[in-house]
Structures are given as C-alpha cells and as structure tokens.
XYZ file of N, CA, C and O in Angstrom:
580
model
N -23.384 -15.253 11.500
C -21.988 -15.065 11.109
C -21.117 -15.347 12.339
O -21.345 -14.787 13.411
N -20.107 -16.208 12.170
C -19.247 -16.536 13.302
C -18.222 -15.418 13.548
O -18.089 -14.487 12.744
N -17.482 -15.543 14.655
C -16.537 -14.495 15.055
C -15.433 -14.286 14.019
O -15.057 -13.150 13.729
N -14.932 -15.381 13.460
C -13.874 -15.260 12.458
C -14.372 -14.491 11.234
O -13.692 -13.602 10.727
N -15.586 -14.808 10.802
C -16.159 -14.102 9.643
C -16.353 -12.623 9.950
O -16.109 -11.766 9.094
N -16.778 -12.318 11.155
C -16.955 -10.915 11.547
C -15.618 -10.167 11.519
O -15.558 -9.007 11.098
N -14.561 -10.830 11.957
C -13.247 -10.200 11.942
C -12.747 -9.997 10.515
O -12.128 -8.972 10.206
N -13.020 -10.957 9.643
C -12.622 -10.809 8.241
C -13.365 -9.627 7.612
O -12.777 -8.835 6.866
N -14.634 -9.482 7.933
C -15.406 -8.333 7.434
C -14.830 -7.034 7.998
O -14.672 -6.046 7.265
N -14.485 -7.030 9.281
C -13.893 -5.831 9.894
C -12.578 -5.485 9.212
O -12.300 -4.307 8.928
N -11.781 -6.496 8.924
C -10.507 -6.272 8.230
C -10.761 -5.716 6.829
O -10.123 -4.747 6.409
N -11.708 -6.332 6.120
C -12.049 -5.861 4.777
C -12.535 -4.426 4.782
O -12.191 -3.634 3.891
N -13.311 -4.070 5.785
C -13.818 -2.699 5.913
C -12.670 -1.710 6.108
O -12.614 -0.660 5.455
N -11.748 -2.049 6.994
C -10.618 -1.166 7.245
C -9.691 -1.099 6.024
O -9.111 -0.055 5.744
N -9.591 -2.203 5.305
C -8.781 -2.213 4.088
C -9.364 -1.261 3.047
O -8.618 -0.544 2.357
N -10.687 -1.220 2.955
C -11.332 -0.252 2.048
C -10.970 1.167 2.462
O -10.621 2.006 1.620
N -11.018 1.452 3.764
C -10.652 2.790 4.239
C -9.214 3.138 3.872
O -8.922 4.249 3.437
N -8.318 2.167 4.035
C -6.913 2.393 3.683
C -6.773 2.673 2.193
O -6.094 3.620 1.781
N -7.420 1.848 1.370
C -7.345 2.038 -0.088
C -7.914 3.394 -0.500
O -7.351 4.075 -1.366
N -9.028 3.795 0.111
C -9.633 5.093 -0.228
C -8.712 6.249 0.149
O -8.554 7.208 -0.620
N -8.105 6.163 1.328
C -7.190 7.237 1.731
C -5.971 7.290 0.814
O -5.493 8.362 0.463
N -5.468 6.136 0.413
C -4.316 6.105 -0.500
C -4.696 6.692 -1.859
O -3.892 7.368 -2.492
N -5.921 6.432 -2.298
C -6.364 6.908 -3.613
C -6.644 8.412 -3.633
O -6.635 9.011 -4.704
N -6.885 9.000 -2.485
C -7.190 10.438 -2.439
C -5.974 11.306 -2.706
O -6.098 12.491 -2.987
N -4.813 10.747 -2.590
C -3.569 11.477 -2.849
C -3.391 12.676 -1.926
O -2.729 13.634 -2.276
N -3.985 12.626 -0.742
C -3.830 13.774 0.139
C -2.818 13.533 1.260
O -2.665 14.364 2.130
N -2.118 12.399 1.201
C -1.084 12.193 2.210
C 0.068 13.149 1.921
O 0.345 13.493 0.772
N 0.722 13.564 2.961
C 1.801 14.534 2.756
C 3.020 13.841 2.164
O 3.289 12.671 2.426
N 3.720 14.586 1.330
C 4.961 14.117 0.726
C 5.757 15.349 0.301
O 5.193 16.410 0.050
N 7.070 15.199 0.239
C 7.876 16.335 -0.200
C 7.507 16.735 -1.630
O 7.232 15.867 -2.467
N 7.493 18.008 -1.928
C 7.114 18.468 -3.273
C 7.941 17.836 -4.393
O 7.416 17.570 -5.468
N 9.223 17.549 -4.134
C 10.055 16.976 -5.196
C 9.699 15.518 -5.487
O 10.154 14.959 -6.468
N 8.846 14.907 -4.660
C 8.360 13.548 -4.938
C 7.161 13.550 -5.895
O 6.823 12.515 -6.452
N 6.530 14.693 -6.068
C 5.288 14.762 -6.855
C 5.412 14.192 -8.265
O 4.528 13.436 -8.689
N 6.462 14.501 -9.027
C 6.514 13.945 -10.389
C 6.516 12.413 -10.430
O 5.802 11.812 -11.235
N 7.295 11.774 -9.564
C 7.320 10.311 -9.579
C 5.996 9.746 -9.059
O 5.490 8.743 -9.572
N 5.396 10.394 -8.079
C 4.101 9.927 -7.570
C 3.028 10.050 -8.653
O 2.206 9.138 -8.814
N 3.030 11.136 -9.385
C 2.067 11.290 -10.476
C 2.282 10.229 -11.547
O 1.322 9.694 -12.104
N 3.538 9.913 -11.826
C 3.839 8.882 -12.823
C 3.320 7.522 -12.361
O 2.637 6.817 -13.095
N 3.632 7.164 -11.134
C 3.229 5.862 -10.592
C 1.708 5.735 -10.533
O 1.158 4.655 -10.753
N 1.041 6.817 -10.271
C -0.422 6.793 -10.157
C -1.130 6.848 -11.511
O -2.332 6.655 -11.586
N -0.387 7.106 -12.587
C -1.027 7.344 -13.880
C -1.613 6.087 -14.520
O -2.659 6.169 -15.156
N -0.948 4.939 -14.398
C -1.489 3.689 -14.943
C -1.035 2.523 -14.074
O 0.036 2.595 -13.440
N -1.803 1.449 -14.046
C -1.352 0.267 -13.283
C -0.009 -0.272 -13.779
O 0.841 -0.666 -12.971
N 0.213 -0.303 -15.093
C 1.482 -0.838 -15.600
C 2.674 0.000 -15.161
O 3.732 -0.544 -14.841
N 2.521 1.303 -15.133
C 3.617 2.159 -14.668
C 3.881 1.913 -13.184
O 5.033 1.888 -12.749
N 2.811 1.748 -12.413
C 2.978 1.453 -10.983
C 3.746 0.153 -10.801
O 4.714 0.090 -10.052
N 3.319 -0.910 -11.497
C 3.976 -2.209 -11.350
C 5.409 -2.156 -11.856
O 6.295 -2.786 -11.270
N 5.660 -1.440 -12.916
C 7.022 -1.270 -13.418
C 7.912 -0.675 -12.325
O 9.007 -1.178 -12.047
N 7.434 0.388 -11.717
C 8.222 1.050 -10.671
C 8.393 0.151 -9.450
O 9.475 0.125 -8.838
N 7.341 -0.587 -9.094
C 7.468 -1.505 -7.961
C 8.508 -2.582 -8.236
O 9.304 -2.931 -7.351
N 8.528 -3.109 -9.453
C 9.542 -4.106 -9.810
C 10.948 -3.503 -9.728
O 11.890 -4.162 -9.269
N 11.093 -2.255 -10.153
C 12.400 -1.591 -10.100
C 12.847 -1.375 -8.653
O 14.018 -1.599 -8.314
N 11.932 -0.970 -7.786
C 12.280 -0.777 -6.372
C 12.621 -2.119 -5.726
O 13.595 -2.230 -4.967
N 11.843 -3.136 -6.034
C 12.127 -4.464 -5.490
C 13.510 -4.940 -5.931
O 14.261 -5.520 -5.136
N 13.872 -4.673 -7.176
C 15.206 -5.039 -7.666
C 16.288 -4.340 -6.845
O 17.324 -4.936 -6.530
N 16.043 -3.098 -6.482
C 16.994 -2.363 -5.648
C 17.086 -2.989 -4.263
O 18.183 -3.222 -3.750
N 15.947 -3.254 -3.644
C 15.951 -3.855 -2.304
C 16.606 -5.232 -2.308
O 17.305 -5.591 -1.365
N 16.388 -5.996 -3.376
C 16.968 -7.343 -3.490
C 18.410 -7.324 -3.980
O 19.064 -8.365 -4.005
N 18.866 -6.135 -4.409
C 20.212 -5.990 -4.994
C 20.404 -6.939 -6.172
O 21.453 -7.539 -6.345
N 19.331 -7.047 -6.954
C 19.325 -7.938 -8.120
C 18.651 -7.217 -9.277
O 17.420 -7.264 -9.418
N 19.428 -6.507 -10.107
C 18.826 -5.790 -11.236
C 18.003 -6.727 -12.120
O 18.276 -7.928 -12.201
N 17.005 -6.158 -12.758
C 16.090 -6.930 -13.606
C 16.263 -6.521 -15.060
O 16.795 -5.454 -15.357
N 15.799 -7.384 -15.947
C 15.929 -7.132 -17.386
C 14.588 -6.673 -17.959
O 13.525 -6.962 -17.384
N 14.624 -6.010 -19.106
C 13.376 -5.671 -19.785
C 12.524 -6.912 -20.091
O 11.296 -6.859 -19.993
N 13.170 -8.015 -20.442
C 12.424 -9.250 -20.724
C 11.671 -9.731 -19.494
O 10.528 -10.185 -19.597
N 12.289 -9.638 -18.341
C 11.637 -10.030 -17.096
C 10.408 -9.157 -16.844
O 9.330 -9.659 -16.497
N 10.554 -7.860 -17.050
C 9.432 -6.934 -16.834
C 8.297 -7.241 -17.807
O 7.125 -7.269 -17.421
N 8.650 -7.488 -19.067
C 7.651 -7.825 -20.085
C 6.836 -9.035 -19.645
O 5.606 -9.032 -19.718
N 7.531 -10.052 -19.155
C 6.863 -11.275 -18.712
C 5.996 -11.024 -17.474
O 4.856 -11.450 -17.413
N 6.543 -10.318 -16.499
C 5.818 -10.063 -15.244
C 4.563 -9.222 -15.464
O 3.529 -9.467 -14.850
N 4.663 -8.216 -16.320
C 3.531 -7.311 -16.536
C 2.597 -7.779 -17.639
O 1.473 -7.301 -17.731
N 3.086 -8.679 -18.487
C 2.257 -9.128 -19.601
C 2.014 -8.028 -20.617
O 0.931 -7.926 -21.184
N 3.038 -7.203 -20.826
C 2.929 -6.100 -21.783
C 3.974 -6.281 -22.876
O 4.867 -7.120 -22.771
N 3.885 -5.466 -23.898
C 4.816 -5.572 -25.021
C 6.190 -5.032 -24.642
O 6.330 -4.223 -23.710
N 7.165 -5.443 -25.392
C 8.530 -4.939 -25.199
C 8.570 -3.442 -25.463
O 9.291 -2.698 -24.767
N 7.797 -2.971 -26.442
C 7.737 -1.529 -26.714
C 7.239 -0.756 -25.502
O 7.738 0.333 -25.210
N 6.226 -1.300 -24.827
C 5.710 -0.629 -23.621
C 6.783 -0.532 -22.552
O 6.940 0.505 -21.895
N 7.526 -1.618 -22.359
C 8.595 -1.618 -21.361
C 9.691 -0.633 -21.761
O 10.177 0.129 -20.919
N 10.061 -0.626 -23.028
C 11.076 0.326 -23.496
C 10.636 1.769 -23.251
O 11.447 2.614 -22.859
N 9.358 2.034 -23.461
C 8.824 3.381 -23.207
C 8.939 3.735 -21.733
O 9.389 4.833 -21.379
N 8.554 2.816 -20.856
C 8.637 3.092 -19.421
C 10.086 3.271 -18.981
O 10.380 4.133 -18.138
N 10.993 2.504 -19.564
C 12.409 2.680 -19.234
C 12.854 4.088 -19.629
O 13.496 4.792 -18.832
N 12.516 4.519 -20.826
C 12.886 5.878 -21.269
C 12.272 6.937 -20.349
O 12.940 7.899 -19.964
N 10.992 6.763 -20.034
C 10.298 7.742 -19.197
C 10.915 7.853 -17.800
O 10.884 8.936 -17.208
N 11.445 6.767 -17.284
C 11.987 6.766 -15.922
C 13.494 6.985 -15.860
O 14.006 7.422 -14.831
N 14.191 6.685 -16.961
C 15.637 6.886 -16.958
C 15.976 8.372 -17.084
O 16.885 8.866 -16.404
N 15.250 9.086 -17.910
C 15.553 10.505 -18.134
C 15.510 11.319 -16.840
O 16.443 12.071 -16.561
N 14.467 11.184 -16.000
C 14.457 11.948 -14.746
C 15.266 11.289 -13.623
O 15.226 11.741 -12.485
N 15.972 10.198 -13.961
C 16.835 9.484 -13.025
C 16.064 8.819 -11.882
O 16.501 8.805 -10.733
N 14.917 8.253 -12.228
C 14.155 7.463 -11.259
C 14.611 6.013 -11.251
O 14.351 5.293 -10.301
N 15.246 5.588 -12.352
C 15.821 4.251 -12.426
C 17.269 4.366 -12.895
O 17.661 5.379 -13.480
N 18.015 3.315 -12.604
C 19.399 3.211 -13.058
C 19.445 2.063 -14.061
O 19.032 0.942 -13.745
N 19.892 2.361 -15.269
C 19.978 1.355 -16.327
C 21.453 1.101 -16.617
O 22.196 2.042 -16.893
N 21.848 -0.159 -16.520
C 23.204 -0.558 -16.892
C 23.140 -1.265 -18.234
O 22.270 -2.108 -18.461
N 24.061 -0.902 -19.109
C 24.145 -1.521 -20.426
C 25.497 -2.216 -20.548
O 26.533 -1.594 -20.266
N 25.484 -3.481 -20.970
C 26.762 -4.162 -21.170
C 27.303 -3.844 -22.561
O 26.685 -3.089 -23.324
N 28.448 -4.412 -22.900
C 29.084 -4.088 -24.179
C 28.291 -4.567 -25.385
O 28.526 -4.124 -26.507
N 27.311 -5.449 -25.165
C 26.447 -5.901 -26.269
C 25.130 -5.119 -26.309
O 24.262 -5.407 -27.119
N 24.959 -4.161 -25.382
C 23.743 -3.359 -25.360
C 22.613 -3.950 -24.531
O 21.523 -3.396 -24.492
N 22.861 -5.091 -23.878
C 21.831 -5.669 -23.007
C 21.690 -4.817 -21.749
O 22.681 -4.359 -21.178
N 20.455 -4.632 -21.332
C 20.188 -3.747 -20.210
C 19.703 -4.508 -18.981
O 18.971 -5.492 -19.091
N 20.095 -3.995 -17.827
C 19.488 -4.376 -16.557
C 19.165 -3.076 -15.842
O 19.772 -2.033 -16.125
N 18.209 -3.136 -14.945
C 17.815 -1.907 -14.272
C 17.359 -2.168 -12.851
O 17.024 -3.291 -12.478
N 17.350 -1.091 -12.112
C 16.804 -1.058 -10.762
C 16.409 0.384 -10.474
O 16.720 1.278 -11.253
N 15.729 0.604 -9.391
C 15.333 1.978 -9.075
C 16.536 2.774 -8.613
O 17.535 2.229 -8.145
N 16.409 4.066 -8.724
C 17.406 4.959 -8.143
C 17.128 5.048 -6.642
O 16.023 4.705 -6.182
N 18.097 5.514 -5.873
C 17.822 5.728 -4.444
C 16.618 6.660 -4.220
O 15.853 6.477 -3.275
N 16.427 7.634 -5.114
C 15.297 8.558 -4.991
C 13.961 7.818 -5.076
O 13.065 8.044 -4.258
N 13.804 6.933 -6.073
C 12.543 6.203 -6.198
C 12.337 5.287 -5.000
O 11.218 5.170 -4.485
N 13.402 4.661 -4.524
C 13.293 3.814 -3.336
C 12.864 4.651 -2.126
O 12.033 4.212 -1.322
N 13.384 5.858 -2.017
C 13.007 6.774 -0.937
C 11.509 7.102 -1.013
O 10.818 7.121 0.006
N 11.019 7.360 -2.206
C 9.587 7.641 -2.391
C 8.748 6.454 -1.905
O 7.740 6.632 -1.224
N 9.169 5.243 -2.286
C 8.426 4.053 -1.879
C 8.463 3.887 -0.360
O 7.441 3.569 0.257
N 9.618 4.093 0.261
C 9.721 3.911 1.706
C 8.877 4.921 2.470
O 8.320 4.591 3.525
N 8.742 6.121 1.946
C 7.858 7.103 2.576
C 6.408 6.618 2.504
O 5.654 6.715 3.480
N 6.026 6.044 1.357
C 4.686 5.475 1.221
C 4.518 4.269 2.153
O 3.478 4.099 2.791
N 5.542 3.433 2.251
C 5.470 2.263 3.128
C 5.281 2.694 4.583
O 4.494 2.085 5.319
N 5.990 3.738 5.001
C 5.829 4.241 6.369
C 4.419 4.776 6.575
O 3.796 4.514 7.607
N 3.912 5.519 5.598
C 2.544 6.029 5.708
C 1.557 4.860 5.832
O 0.648 4.886 6.657
N 1.745 3.826 5.013
C 0.861 2.665 5.043
C 0.935 1.960 6.394
O -0.096 1.577 6.958
N 2.132 1.791 6.930
C 2.290 1.147 8.239
C 1.595 1.964 9.327
O 0.857 1.414 10.160
N 1.817 3.278 9.316
C 1.180 4.146 10.316
C -0.343 4.108 10.190
O -1.062 4.010 11.182
N -0.823 4.192 8.963
C -2.274 4.188 8.727
C -2.866 2.833 9.106
O -3.957 2.767 9.696
N -2.162 1.749 8.811
C -2.635 0.408 9.179
C -2.749 0.265 10.692
O -3.716 -0.315 11.200
N -1.756 0.800 11.396
C -1.829 0.778 12.861
C -3.006 1.594 13.360
O -3.741 1.175 14.252
N -3.184 2.777 12.775
C -4.300 3.652 13.157
C -5.649 2.976 12.929
O -6.579 3.133 13.719
N -5.750 2.208 11.853
C -7.004 1.530 11.510
C -7.180 0.195 12.244
O -8.208 -0.464 12.083
N -6.194 -0.214 13.021
C -6.330 -1.412 13.855
C -6.082 -2.737 13.167
O -6.532 -3.778 13.643
N -5.338 -2.732 12.061
C -5.082 -3.986 11.358
C -4.421 -5.022 12.267
O -4.776 -6.192 12.244
N -3.430 -4.604 13.036
C -2.726 -5.535 13.923
C -3.654 -6.162 14.944
O -3.541 -7.353 15.245
N -4.581 -5.363 15.481
C -5.531 -5.894 16.466
C -6.444 -6.941 15.843
O -6.707 -7.987 16.436
N -6.917 -6.649 14.646
C -7.803 -7.605 13.960
C -7.034 -8.881 13.636
O -7.528 -9.992 13.841
N -5.808 -8.727 13.133
C -4.988 -9.906 12.810
C -4.694 -10.726 14.053
O -4.739 -11.962 14.023
N -4.406 -10.056 15.181
C -4.166 -10.769 16.442
C -5.397 -11.540 16.888
O -5.297 -12.689 17.342
N -6.558 -10.905 16.759
C -7.807 -11.586 17.133
C -8.061 -12.795 16.236
O -8.484 -13.852 16.705
N -7.787 -12.649 14.945
C -7.947 -13.790 14.023
C -7.011 -14.940 14.396
O -7.413 -16.108 14.395
N -5.758 -14.609 14.733
C -4.810 -15.656 15.142
C -5.297 -16.354 16.404
O -5.209 -17.574 16.529
N -5.819 -15.589 17.333
C -6.309 -16.156 18.589
C -7.483 -17.087 18.327
O -7.509 -18.220 18.829
N -8.432 -16.655 17.526
C -9.588 -17.503 17.212
C -9.154 -18.787 16.544
O -9.634 -19.876 16.867
N -8.214 -18.692 15.610
C -7.736 -19.882 14.909
C -6.981 -20.841 15.825
O -6.924 -22.034 15.561
N -6.400 -20.310 16.904
C -5.628 -21.160 17.812
C -6.496 -21.849 18.864
O -6.043 -22.783 19.518
N -7.743 -21.391 19.020
C -8.643 -21.992 20.015
C -9.083 -23.376 19.574
O -9.279 -23.630 18.379
N -9.279 -24.277 20.532
C -9.793 -25.602 20.167
C -11.198 -25.474 19.575
O -11.994 -24.630 19.980
N -11.466 -26.301 18.610
C -12.790 -26.271 17.931
C -13.841 -26.930 18.763
O -13.785 -27.856 19.398
C-alpha cells in the first residue's frame, strides 16, 4: 500500500470515529435544543429537510415545497407534514403569498442549533487530525512522480 493509500485509510478511520461520536448523541448541547435535535435525528428525510431549510437561511434564498420534494425524492404530502411539524414549534419560517404559495427557511433558532453542531464537528475534526491528514495528502500529491 502506497503512502497516499495509507493516508486515505487513516482519514477513513478517523471519519468513522467522528461519525460514531456524532451518532452517540452525547455531545453537549443546551437543553432547549433537544426537541429539534431529536426531530433531526429521527429520520434521514427530516434531517435533510432541516438542512435544506438552514441552507436557505444561510443563502438568504427561501425554498419552496416543490424544491424540497424534488431534492429529497419524497411525496408532497411528506413535505407538507414536515413543514407542519417544524412550523408549529417555530423551527422554520414559512411565508405565504396572496395565492397561498409558500416559501420557507429555518428560524434563527434552528440555524443556531446547526452552528453549534458545526462548531462541535470542526473541533472534533481538529482533535482527530483531519487537517494533518489532508495536509499530508496535499503534500504527497504535489511531489514529483
């Protein structure tokens, strides 16, 4: 196995550790974040729905139910259910025009939850040496063959 392959294996190994720690749900978070975290962790579609809503907030570009349906490959009924589930506790902001068409994005609260997770992921990635492995891979790739 060459050096690059060894580094890819090392990266993959550390990625497994990161995924396992994320799946254990033992990272600290404020108690008021628990309901949204439980929702996001309940199904892959709910997670992706929430990620799309947060991304819409970060991009300052609200998204439509049709867009979500297409991105997730789920039924319109499923998307409508997720909108209801997230609008009631104010995890998303839904705007309705005079014809009843909706656009949505995450609430600042949901974005805050995601940013806390992003910080945890960045800290954990640093702890696990992802940057060092990536730097070594870049160096190997830059060496003459």
